[in-house]
Amino acid sequence: MDSHTVPAERTVRDAPATAALKPDALGVLGILFFVLSGQAPLTGIAGATPISVAIGNGAGTPAAYLLAGAVILLFSVGFVAMGRHVVDAGAFYTYIGKGLGRTTGAGSAAVALFSYCVIQAAMYGLYGATLSTLVAHDTGLDLPWWVWTLATMALVQALAATGIEVGAKVLALLVCAEFTVLLVFGLVTLAKGGGPEGLGTAASFSPSAALQGAPGVAVMFAVASMFGFEATAIYGEEARDPKRTVPRATYLSVVVVTCFFALTSWMLVSAHGASGAPEAAAAALAGGDASDFVFAPIAAQFGHWIDTVLPVLLATSLFAGILTFHNSANRYLFALSRDRLLPRGLGRLNARRAPWAAGCAQTVIALALVVPFALLGKDPVVSLFSWFSGLAVLAMMLLYLLTSVSVIVFFRRTGLDRRRWNTVLAPALGAAGLAGAVWLILANFTTLIGGDTGTAVRLVLSVPVVMLLGIGADRLRRRGTTVTG
């Protein structure tokens, strides 16, 4: 039996200490903070909501978040069921390999690592631009965006090497700050009865509101905002009692994120007035700073002192996301090394049982992705952030879809769990919703990346290319192993 399958209470913790991450390091809240930081609440709200309201379904944008949350929740049912029997830092690739075979698993491993690395690179671009502008405004020190990005790469590498507990504490502080500001704004606006047109419940949640305009665009951005919740399984090896901690953290993260985005976007629409929100969002986009749509009503609620705080929180939001995706990517590299899909040297742990060698490799990958944009003088937001964030979302949705199918196949073949809802019905419904999400992303990919058709086609094609490279590398490795044997 595979060492990562645990129907008889055997987990990867039985592996030698040199091959296992530090156990019992994270509880439910620790994992939840990693998920929330990866989704960068303020970044998601300030970046996606204005676009959804302007060119999506207008005041019906909050309903799109509820729909996306429902799809992800259905996916989570099968995801959690698989997690009770498979505990591994490789998460997606391990899950997909269990159901759809090692070859498909190897290809998905490449796609998963690719998606985490490119989303982190995307966030480095937006972070560098945000911090450069912020420092120049407050101190007069005007340095290129890439200077701040390179300095932050070194800091992220150092923090990750100190161990998972330190990273969780840093993220808890940063996430609480941005989450609190947005949540208090939403609750205060709700308590006051909304904006100039009231709460506008029907204008945001009725079927006609949800389907107006271009609902596909809104759903696409809503699904993109859910990116990162699957990290709950990546930290399974380091969780306390993973069979209970990971399911609780997964469901809690999906519910919290869905409710948070739905409430905040609803209150933003209400603050502008349901009839005027699309025009206000379009004006913010035309002005070159979509965050104005978000920051203006918050400042009107709390006073203009918040205008100084919000840009800082946007920068820390991005930093939290960068640190989270660094941790996710280096755990993938570690798991692939342990399973001999990558050089074994990447499996080295430091004294704190953190994947130090994999972390160094991940930082090198980040440099390789970011530096060309700096050398070519590309805009870090329009090019680096927009292109890579859209690419990462497409790659991750494909992995969600493959995982849902794998869950069904795995449980039908093994019979380890005979609950039809958990192992067949919910995963099938989730797969249908995710297939629709992938189609929406492909149909609107040029809009998602804010680029031209040629760029969109090249980026989309990179996903199957990466998957084929992963499959090819695995076959070469196995062929080499056979010859050596």
Coordinates of C-alpha atoms in Angstrom, one line a residue:
M1 CA 0.0 0.0 0.0
D2 CA 1.2 3.5 -0.7
S3 CA 2.7 5.3 2.3
H4 CA 0.4 8.3 1.8
T5 CA -2.8 6.3 1.9
V6 CA -4.1 6.0 5.5
P7 CA -7.2 3.9 5.9
A8 CA -5.5 2.0 8.7
E9 CA -4.3 5.1 10.7
R10 CA -1.0 5.2 8.8
T11 CA 0.2 8.6 7.7
V12 CA 3.3 10.2 6.3
R13 CA 4.3 11.1 9.8
D14 CA 5.6 7.5 10.1
A15 CA 8.3 8.5 7.6
P16 CA 11.8 9.2 8.9
A17 CA 12.3 12.7 10.4
T18 CA 14.5 13.7 7.5
A19 CA 11.7 13.1 5.0
A20 CA 8.8 14.7 6.9
L21 CA 7.8 18.3 7.7
K22 CA 7.4 19.4 11.3
P23 CA 4.2 17.8 12.6
D24 CA 1.7 19.4 15.0
A25 CA 2.8 22.9 14.0
L26 CA -0.6 24.3 12.9
G27 CA -4.1 24.4 14.1
V28 CA -7.3 25.3 12.3
L29 CA -6.8 29.1 12.7
G30 CA -3.2 28.9 11.6
I31 CA -4.1 27.1 8.4
L32 CA -7.1 29.5 7.9
F33 CA -4.7 32.5 8.1
F34 CA -2.5 31.0 5.4
V35 CA -5.6 30.6 3.2
L36 CA -6.9 34.1 3.8
S37 CA -3.5 35.6 3.2
G38 CA -3.1 33.7 -0.1
Q39 CA -6.5 35.2 -1.2
A40 CA -5.3 38.7 -0.1
P41 CA -8.7 40.0 0.8
L42 CA -8.0 43.7 0.2
T43 CA -6.2 43.0 -3.1
G44 CA -9.1 40.8 -4.3
I45 CA -11.7 43.4 -3.4
A46 CA -9.8 46.4 -4.7
G47 CA -8.7 44.6 -7.9
A48 CA -11.6 42.4 -8.9
T49 CA -14.8 44.0 -7.6
P50 CA -14.5 47.3 -9.6
I51 CA -14.0 45.3 -12.9
S52 CA -16.9 43.0 -12.1
V53 CA -19.2 45.9 -11.4
A54 CA -18.1 47.9 -14.4
I55 CA -18.1 45.3 -17.1
G56 CA -19.7 42.2 -15.5
N57 CA -23.2 42.1 -14.1
G58 CA -23.1 45.5 -12.3
A59 CA -24.9 45.6 -9.0
G60 CA -25.4 41.8 -9.2
T61 CA -21.7 41.2 -8.6
P62 CA -22.3 40.0 -4.9
A63 CA -24.5 37.2 -6.3
A64 CA -21.6 36.0 -8.4
Y65 CA -19.5 35.6 -5.3
L66 CA -22.2 33.4 -3.7
L67 CA -22.4 31.3 -6.9
A68 CA -18.6 30.9 -7.0
G69 CA -18.6 30.0 -3.3
A70 CA -21.3 27.3 -3.9
V71 CA -19.2 25.7 -6.6
I72 CA -16.1 25.7 -4.5
L73 CA -18.0 24.3 -1.5
L74 CA -19.2 21.4 -3.6
F75 CA -15.7 20.8 -4.7
S76 CA -14.5 20.9 -1.1
V77 CA -16.8 18.0 -0.1
G78 CA -14.8 15.5 -2.3
F79 CA -11.5 17.3 -1.6
V80 CA -12.0 16.8 2.2
A81 CA -13.1 13.2 1.7
M82 CA -9.9 12.5 -0.2
G83 CA -7.9 14.3 2.5
R84 CA -9.1 11.9 5.1
H85 CA -7.2 9.1 3.4
V86 CA -4.3 11.0 1.8
V87 CA -2.1 13.3 3.8
D88 CA 0.7 14.8 1.7
A89 CA 2.3 18.2 1.1
G90 CA 1.8 17.6 -2.6
A91 CA -2.0 17.8 -2.2
F92 CA -3.3 18.2 -5.7
Y93 CA -0.8 16.1 -7.6
T94 CA -1.1 13.3 -5.0
Y95 CA -4.9 13.4 -5.1
I96 CA -5.0 13.4 -8.9
G97 CA -2.4 10.7 -9.1
K98 CA -4.4 8.4 -6.7
G99 CA -7.5 8.5 -9.0
L100 CA -6.3 9.2 -12.5
G101 CA -2.9 7.6 -12.5
R102 CA 0.7 8.5 -11.8
T103 CA 1.2 10.0 -15.3
T104 CA -1.7 12.5 -14.9
G105 CA -0.5 13.1 -11.4
A106 CA 3.0 14.0 -12.6
G107 CA 1.5 16.4 -15.2
S108 CA -0.7 18.0 -12.6
A109 CA 2.3 18.4 -10.3
A110 CA 4.0 20.6 -12.9
V111 CA 0.8 22.6 -13.4
A112 CA 0.3 23.1 -9.7
L113 CA 3.9 24.2 -9.1
F114 CA 3.6 26.5 -12.2
S115 CA 0.4 28.1 -10.9
Y116 CA 1.8 28.8 -7.4
C117 CA 5.0 30.3 -8.9
V118 CA 3.3 32.5 -11.4
I119 CA 0.7 33.9 -9.0
Q120 CA 3.5 34.7 -6.6
A121 CA 5.4 36.4 -9.4
A122 CA 2.2 38.4 -10.3
M123 CA 1.9 39.6 -6.8
Y124 CA 5.5 40.6 -6.7
G125 CA 4.8 42.9 -9.6
L126 CA 1.8 44.6 -8.0
Y127 CA 3.6 44.7 -4.7
G128 CA 6.7 46.3 -6.1
A129 CA 4.6 49.0 -7.9
T130 CA 2.5 49.6 -4.8
L131 CA 5.4 49.9 -2.4
S132 CA 7.4 52.0 -4.8
T133 CA 4.6 54.5 -5.1
L134 CA 3.8 54.5 -1.4
V135 CA 7.5 55.1 -0.3
A136 CA 8.0 57.8 -3.0
H137 CA 4.8 59.6 -1.8
D138 CA 5.6 59.4 1.9
T139 CA 9.4 59.9 1.9
G140 CA 10.4 61.2 -1.5
L141 CA 12.6 58.1 -2.1
D142 CA 11.8 57.2 -5.6
L143 CA 13.2 53.7 -6.4
P144 CA 12.2 51.3 -9.3
W145 CA 9.6 48.7 -8.4
W146 CA 12.0 45.9 -8.9
V147 CA 14.3 47.1 -6.1
W148 CA 11.6 46.6 -3.5
T149 CA 10.6 43.3 -5.1
L150 CA 14.1 41.9 -4.9
A151 CA 14.5 43.0 -1.3
T152 CA 11.2 41.4 -0.4
M153 CA 12.3 38.1 -2.0
A154 CA 15.2 37.9 0.4
L155 CA 12.9 38.7 3.4
V156 CA 10.3 36.1 2.3
Q157 CA 13.1 33.5 1.9
A158 CA 14.3 34.3 5.5
L159 CA 10.9 34.2 7.0
A160 CA 10.0 30.9 5.4
A161 CA 13.2 29.3 6.6
T162 CA 12.4 30.2 10.2
G163 CA 9.6 27.6 10.2
I164 CA 5.9 27.5 9.6
E165 CA 4.9 28.8 13.0
V166 CA 6.7 32.1 12.5
G167 CA 5.1 32.6 9.1
A168 CA 1.7 31.9 10.5
K169 CA 2.1 34.5 13.2
V170 CA 3.3 37.1 10.7
L171 CA 0.4 36.4 8.4
A172 CA -2.2 36.4 11.2
L173 CA -1.1 40.0 12.1
L174 CA -1.2 41.2 8.5
V175 CA -4.5 39.5 7.5
C176 CA -6.3 40.6 10.6
A177 CA -5.5 44.3 9.8
E178 CA -6.9 44.3 6.3
F179 CA -9.8 41.9 7.1
T180 CA -10.9 44.0 10.0
V181 CA -11.0 47.3 8.0
L182 CA -13.1 45.8 5.3
L183 CA -15.3 43.8 7.6
V184 CA -16.0 46.8 9.9
F185 CA -16.8 48.9 6.8
G186 CA -19.3 46.2 5.6
L187 CA -21.0 45.8 9.0
V188 CA -21.2 49.5 9.7
T189 CA -22.7 50.2 6.2
L190 CA -25.1 47.3 6.7
A191 CA -26.2 48.6 10.2
K192 CA -26.8 52.0 8.8
G193 CA -29.1 50.6 6.1
G194 CA -26.8 51.0 3.2
G195 CA -26.1 54.0 0.9
P196 CA -28.2 56.5 -1.0
E197 CA -30.6 53.8 -2.3
G198 CA -30.7 51.7 0.8
L199 CA -29.2 48.2 1.0
G200 CA -30.4 47.2 -2.5
T201 CA -30.8 43.6 -1.7
A202 CA -32.9 42.8 -4.7
A203 CA -30.6 44.8 -6.9
S204 CA -27.7 42.6 -5.9
F205 CA -29.1 39.2 -5.2
S206 CA -32.3 38.7 -7.3
P207 CA -32.1 36.3 -10.3
S208 CA -32.6 39.1 -12.7
A209 CA -29.8 41.2 -11.1
A210 CA -27.4 38.2 -11.1
L211 CA -28.0 37.5 -14.8
Q212 CA -27.9 41.1 -16.1
G213 CA -25.0 42.4 -18.2
A214 CA -22.2 39.9 -18.6
P215 CA -22.6 37.5 -15.6
G216 CA -19.9 35.2 -17.0
V217 CA -17.2 37.9 -16.4
A218 CA -18.4 38.5 -12.8
V219 CA -18.4 34.8 -12.0
M220 CA -14.9 34.5 -13.6
F221 CA -13.5 37.1 -11.3
A222 CA -15.4 35.7 -8.3
V223 CA -13.9 32.3 -8.9
A224 CA -10.5 33.9 -9.3
S225 CA -10.9 35.4 -5.8
M226 CA -11.3 31.9 -4.3
F227 CA -7.8 31.0 -5.4
G228 CA -5.7 29.6 -2.6
F229 CA -8.2 27.8 -0.3
E230 CA -6.8 24.4 -1.3
A231 CA -3.7 25.2 0.7
T232 CA -5.5 23.6 3.6
A233 CA -4.4 20.2 2.3
I234 CA -0.8 21.3 1.6
Y235 CA -0.3 21.9 5.3
G236 CA -1.8 18.6 6.3
E237 CA 1.5 17.1 7.3
E238 CA 2.2 20.0 9.6
A239 CA -1.3 20.2 11.1
R240 CA -2.4 19.0 14.5
D241 CA -4.7 15.9 13.9
P242 CA -4.9 16.5 10.1
K243 CA -8.0 14.3 9.7
R244 CA -10.0 16.8 11.7
T245 CA -8.0 20.0 11.3
V246 CA -7.8 20.0 7.5
P247 CA -11.6 19.4 6.9
R248 CA -12.5 22.1 9.4
A249 CA -10.1 24.6 8.0
T250 CA -11.2 23.8 4.4
Y251 CA -14.9 24.3 5.1
L252 CA -14.3 27.3 7.3
S253 CA -12.1 29.0 4.8
V254 CA -14.6 28.6 1.9
V255 CA -17.5 29.8 4.0
V256 CA -15.6 32.8 5.5
V257 CA -14.2 33.9 2.1
T258 CA -17.5 33.5 0.3
C259 CA -19.4 35.5 3.0
F260 CA -16.7 38.1 3.2
F261 CA -16.5 38.8 -0.5
A262 CA -20.3 38.8 -0.9
L263 CA -20.9 41.1 2.0
T264 CA -18.1 43.5 1.2
S265 CA -19.0 43.8 -2.5
W266 CA -22.6 44.2 -1.6
M267 CA -21.9 47.1 0.8
L268 CA -19.6 48.7 -1.8
V269 CA -22.4 48.6 -4.4
S270 CA -24.8 49.9 -1.8
A271 CA -22.5 52.7 -0.8
H272 CA -22.4 54.0 -4.3
G273 CA -26.0 53.2 -4.9
A274 CA -27.1 50.2 -7.0
S275 CA -28.0 52.3 -10.0
G276 CA -24.8 54.4 -9.9
A277 CA -22.3 51.7 -9.0
P278 CA -21.5 50.5 -12.5
E279 CA -20.8 54.1 -13.6
A280 CA -18.6 54.7 -10.5
A281 CA -16.6 51.6 -11.1
A282 CA -16.1 52.4 -14.8
A283 CA -14.9 55.9 -13.8
A284 CA -12.4 54.4 -11.4
L285 CA -11.1 52.1 -14.1
A286 CA -10.9 54.9 -16.7
G287 CA -9.0 57.0 -14.1
G288 CA -6.3 54.3 -13.9
D289 CA -6.9 53.3 -10.3
A290 CA -9.6 50.8 -9.8
S291 CA -9.1 50.9 -6.0
D292 CA -10.8 54.4 -5.9
F293 CA -14.1 52.5 -6.2
V294 CA -13.3 50.7 -3.0
F295 CA -11.3 53.3 -1.0
A296 CA -13.6 56.3 -1.6
P297 CA -16.7 54.9 0.3
I298 CA -14.4 53.5 3.1
A299 CA -12.9 57.0 3.5
A300 CA -16.4 58.5 3.5
Q301 CA -17.4 56.1 6.3
F302 CA -14.3 56.4 8.5
G303 CA -12.7 59.8 7.5
H304 CA -9.9 60.6 5.1
W305 CA -7.3 59.4 7.6
I306 CA -8.0 56.0 6.2
D307 CA -6.7 57.1 2.8
T308 CA -3.2 56.9 4.4
V309 CA -3.8 53.5 5.9
L310 CA -5.4 51.6 3.0
P311 CA -2.4 51.8 0.6
V312 CA -0.2 50.4 3.4
L313 CA -2.7 47.6 4.0
L314 CA -2.8 46.9 0.3
A315 CA 1.0 46.5 0.4
T316 CA 0.9 44.2 3.5
S317 CA -2.0 42.3 1.9
L318 CA 0.2 41.5 -1.1
F319 CA 3.2 40.7 1.1
A320 CA 1.0 38.2 3.0
G321 CA -0.1 36.6 -0.2
I322 CA 3.5 36.4 -1.5
L323 CA 4.7 34.6 1.7
T324 CA 1.8 32.2 1.5
F325 CA 2.4 31.2 -2.1
H326 CA 6.2 30.8 -1.3
N327 CA 5.3 28.3 1.4
S328 CA 2.8 26.5 -0.9
A329 CA 5.3 26.3 -3.8
N330 CA 8.3 25.1 -1.6
R331 CA 6.1 22.4 -0.1
Y332 CA 5.3 21.2 -3.6
L333 CA 8.9 21.1 -4.5
F334 CA 9.7 19.2 -1.2
A335 CA 6.9 16.7 -1.9
L336 CA 8.1 16.1 -5.5
S337 CA 11.6 15.6 -4.3
R338 CA 10.5 13.2 -1.7
D339 CA 8.6 11.2 -4.3
R340 CA 11.7 11.3 -6.6
L341 CA 10.1 13.4 -9.3
L342 CA 12.7 16.1 -8.7
P343 CA 16.3 16.0 -7.4
R344 CA 16.4 14.6 -3.9
G345 CA 18.5 17.6 -2.7
L346 CA 15.3 19.7 -2.7
G347 CA 14.0 17.5 0.1
R348 CA 16.5 18.8 2.6
L349 CA 15.1 20.3 5.8
N350 CA 16.8 22.8 8.2
A351 CA 17.0 22.5 11.9
R352 CA 13.4 23.8 12.2
R353 CA 12.1 21.1 9.8
A354 CA 11.3 23.7 7.2
P355 CA 12.0 22.9 3.5
W356 CA 14.9 25.2 3.2
A357 CA 16.4 23.8 0.0
A358 CA 13.0 23.9 -1.8
G359 CA 12.5 27.4 -0.5
C360 CA 15.8 28.5 -2.1
A361 CA 14.8 26.9 -5.4
Q362 CA 11.4 28.6 -5.3
T363 CA 13.1 32.0 -4.8
V364 CA 15.3 31.3 -7.8
I365 CA 12.2 30.5 -9.8
A366 CA 10.6 33.8 -8.7
L367 CA 13.7 35.6 -9.8
A368 CA 13.6 33.9 -13.2
L369 CA 9.9 34.9 -13.7
V370 CA 10.2 38.5 -12.5
V371 CA 13.6 39.7 -13.7
P372 CA 12.8 39.6 -17.4
F373 CA 9.9 42.0 -16.9
A374 CA 12.3 44.4 -15.1
L375 CA 15.0 44.1 -17.8
L376 CA 12.5 44.7 -20.6
G377 CA 11.0 47.6 -18.9
K378 CA 7.5 46.1 -18.8
D379 CA 4.8 47.6 -16.6
P380 CA 4.7 45.5 -13.4
V381 CA 0.9 45.9 -13.1
V382 CA -0.4 45.9 -16.7
S383 CA 2.0 43.1 -17.8
L384 CA 3.4 41.1 -14.9
F385 CA 0.5 41.1 -12.5
S386 CA -2.3 41.0 -15.1
W387 CA -0.8 38.3 -17.3
F388 CA 0.4 35.9 -14.6
S389 CA -2.6 36.2 -12.3
G390 CA -5.0 35.3 -15.1
L391 CA -2.7 32.4 -16.1
A392 CA -2.5 31.1 -12.5
V393 CA -6.3 31.1 -12.2
L394 CA -6.8 29.1 -15.4
A395 CA -4.2 26.6 -14.3
M396 CA -5.7 26.2 -10.8
M397 CA -9.2 25.8 -12.1
L398 CA -8.0 23.0 -14.3
L399 CA -6.5 21.3 -11.3
Y400 CA -9.7 21.7 -9.3
L401 CA -11.6 20.0 -12.2
L402 CA -9.1 17.1 -12.4
T403 CA -9.2 16.6 -8.6
S404 CA -13.0 16.4 -8.6
V405 CA -12.9 13.7 -11.3
S406 CA -10.1 11.9 -9.5
V407 CA -12.1 11.8 -6.2
I408 CA -14.9 10.0 -7.9
V409 CA -12.6 7.5 -9.6
F410 CA -10.5 6.9 -6.4
F411 CA -13.4 6.1 -4.1
R412 CA -15.2 3.9 -6.7
R413 CA -12.1 1.9 -7.1
T414 CA -11.0 1.6 -3.5
G415 CA -14.4 1.6 -1.7
L416 CA -12.7 3.4 1.3
D417 CA -15.7 5.7 1.7
R418 CA -19.2 4.7 0.5
R419 CA -21.0 8.0 1.2
R420 CA -22.5 8.9 -2.2
W421 CA -22.9 12.6 -1.5
N422 CA -19.3 13.0 -0.4
T423 CA -17.6 10.8 -3.0
V424 CA -19.9 10.9 -6.1
L425 CA -22.7 13.5 -6.1
A426 CA -21.0 16.6 -4.7
P427 CA -17.7 16.0 -6.6
A428 CA -19.8 15.5 -9.8
L429 CA -21.7 18.7 -9.3
G430 CA -18.5 20.5 -8.4
A431 CA -16.8 19.2 -11.5
A432 CA -19.7 20.5 -13.7
G433 CA -19.5 23.9 -12.0
L434 CA -15.7 24.0 -12.4
A435 CA -15.9 22.9 -16.1
G436 CA -18.2 25.9 -16.6
A437 CA -15.7 28.2 -14.8
V438 CA -12.9 27.0 -17.0
W439 CA -15.0 27.7 -20.1
L440 CA -15.9 31.2 -18.8
I441 CA -12.2 31.9 -18.1
L442 CA -11.2 30.7 -21.6
A443 CA -14.0 32.7 -23.2
N444 CA -13.1 35.9 -21.3
F445 CA -9.3 35.3 -20.9
T446 CA -8.3 38.4 -22.9
T447 CA -10.4 40.5 -20.5
L448 CA -9.0 38.7 -17.4
I449 CA -5.4 39.5 -18.3
G450 CA -6.2 42.9 -19.8
G451 CA -4.1 42.1 -22.8
D452 CA -4.4 41.3 -26.5
T453 CA -5.5 38.1 -28.2
G454 CA -2.0 37.0 -29.2
T455 CA -0.8 37.3 -25.6
A456 CA -3.9 35.5 -24.3
V457 CA -3.4 32.6 -26.7
R458 CA 0.3 32.2 -25.8
L459 CA -0.5 32.2 -22.1
V460 CA -3.4 29.7 -22.4
L461 CA -1.2 27.3 -24.4
S462 CA 1.5 27.4 -21.7
V463 CA -0.7 25.4 -19.4
P464 CA -1.0 22.2 -21.5
V465 CA 2.7 22.6 -22.4
V466 CA 3.7 22.6 -18.8
M467 CA 1.5 19.6 -18.1
L468 CA 3.1 17.7 -21.0
L469 CA 6.5 18.6 -19.7
G470 CA 5.6 17.2 -16.3
I471 CA 4.4 14.0 -17.9
G472 CA 7.5 13.7 -20.1
A473 CA 9.8 14.3 -17.2
D474 CA 8.1 11.5 -15.2
R475 CA 8.4 9.1 -18.1
L476 CA 12.1 9.9 -18.6
R477 CA 12.7 9.4 -14.8
R478 CA 10.9 6.0 -14.8
R479 CA 12.7 4.9 -17.9
G480 CA 16.0 5.9 -16.4
T481 CA 15.2 4.1 -13.2
T482 CA 14.3 0.9 -15.1
V483 CA 17.5 1.0 -17.1
T484 CA 19.6 1.6 -13.9
G485 CA 17.8 -1.2 -12.2

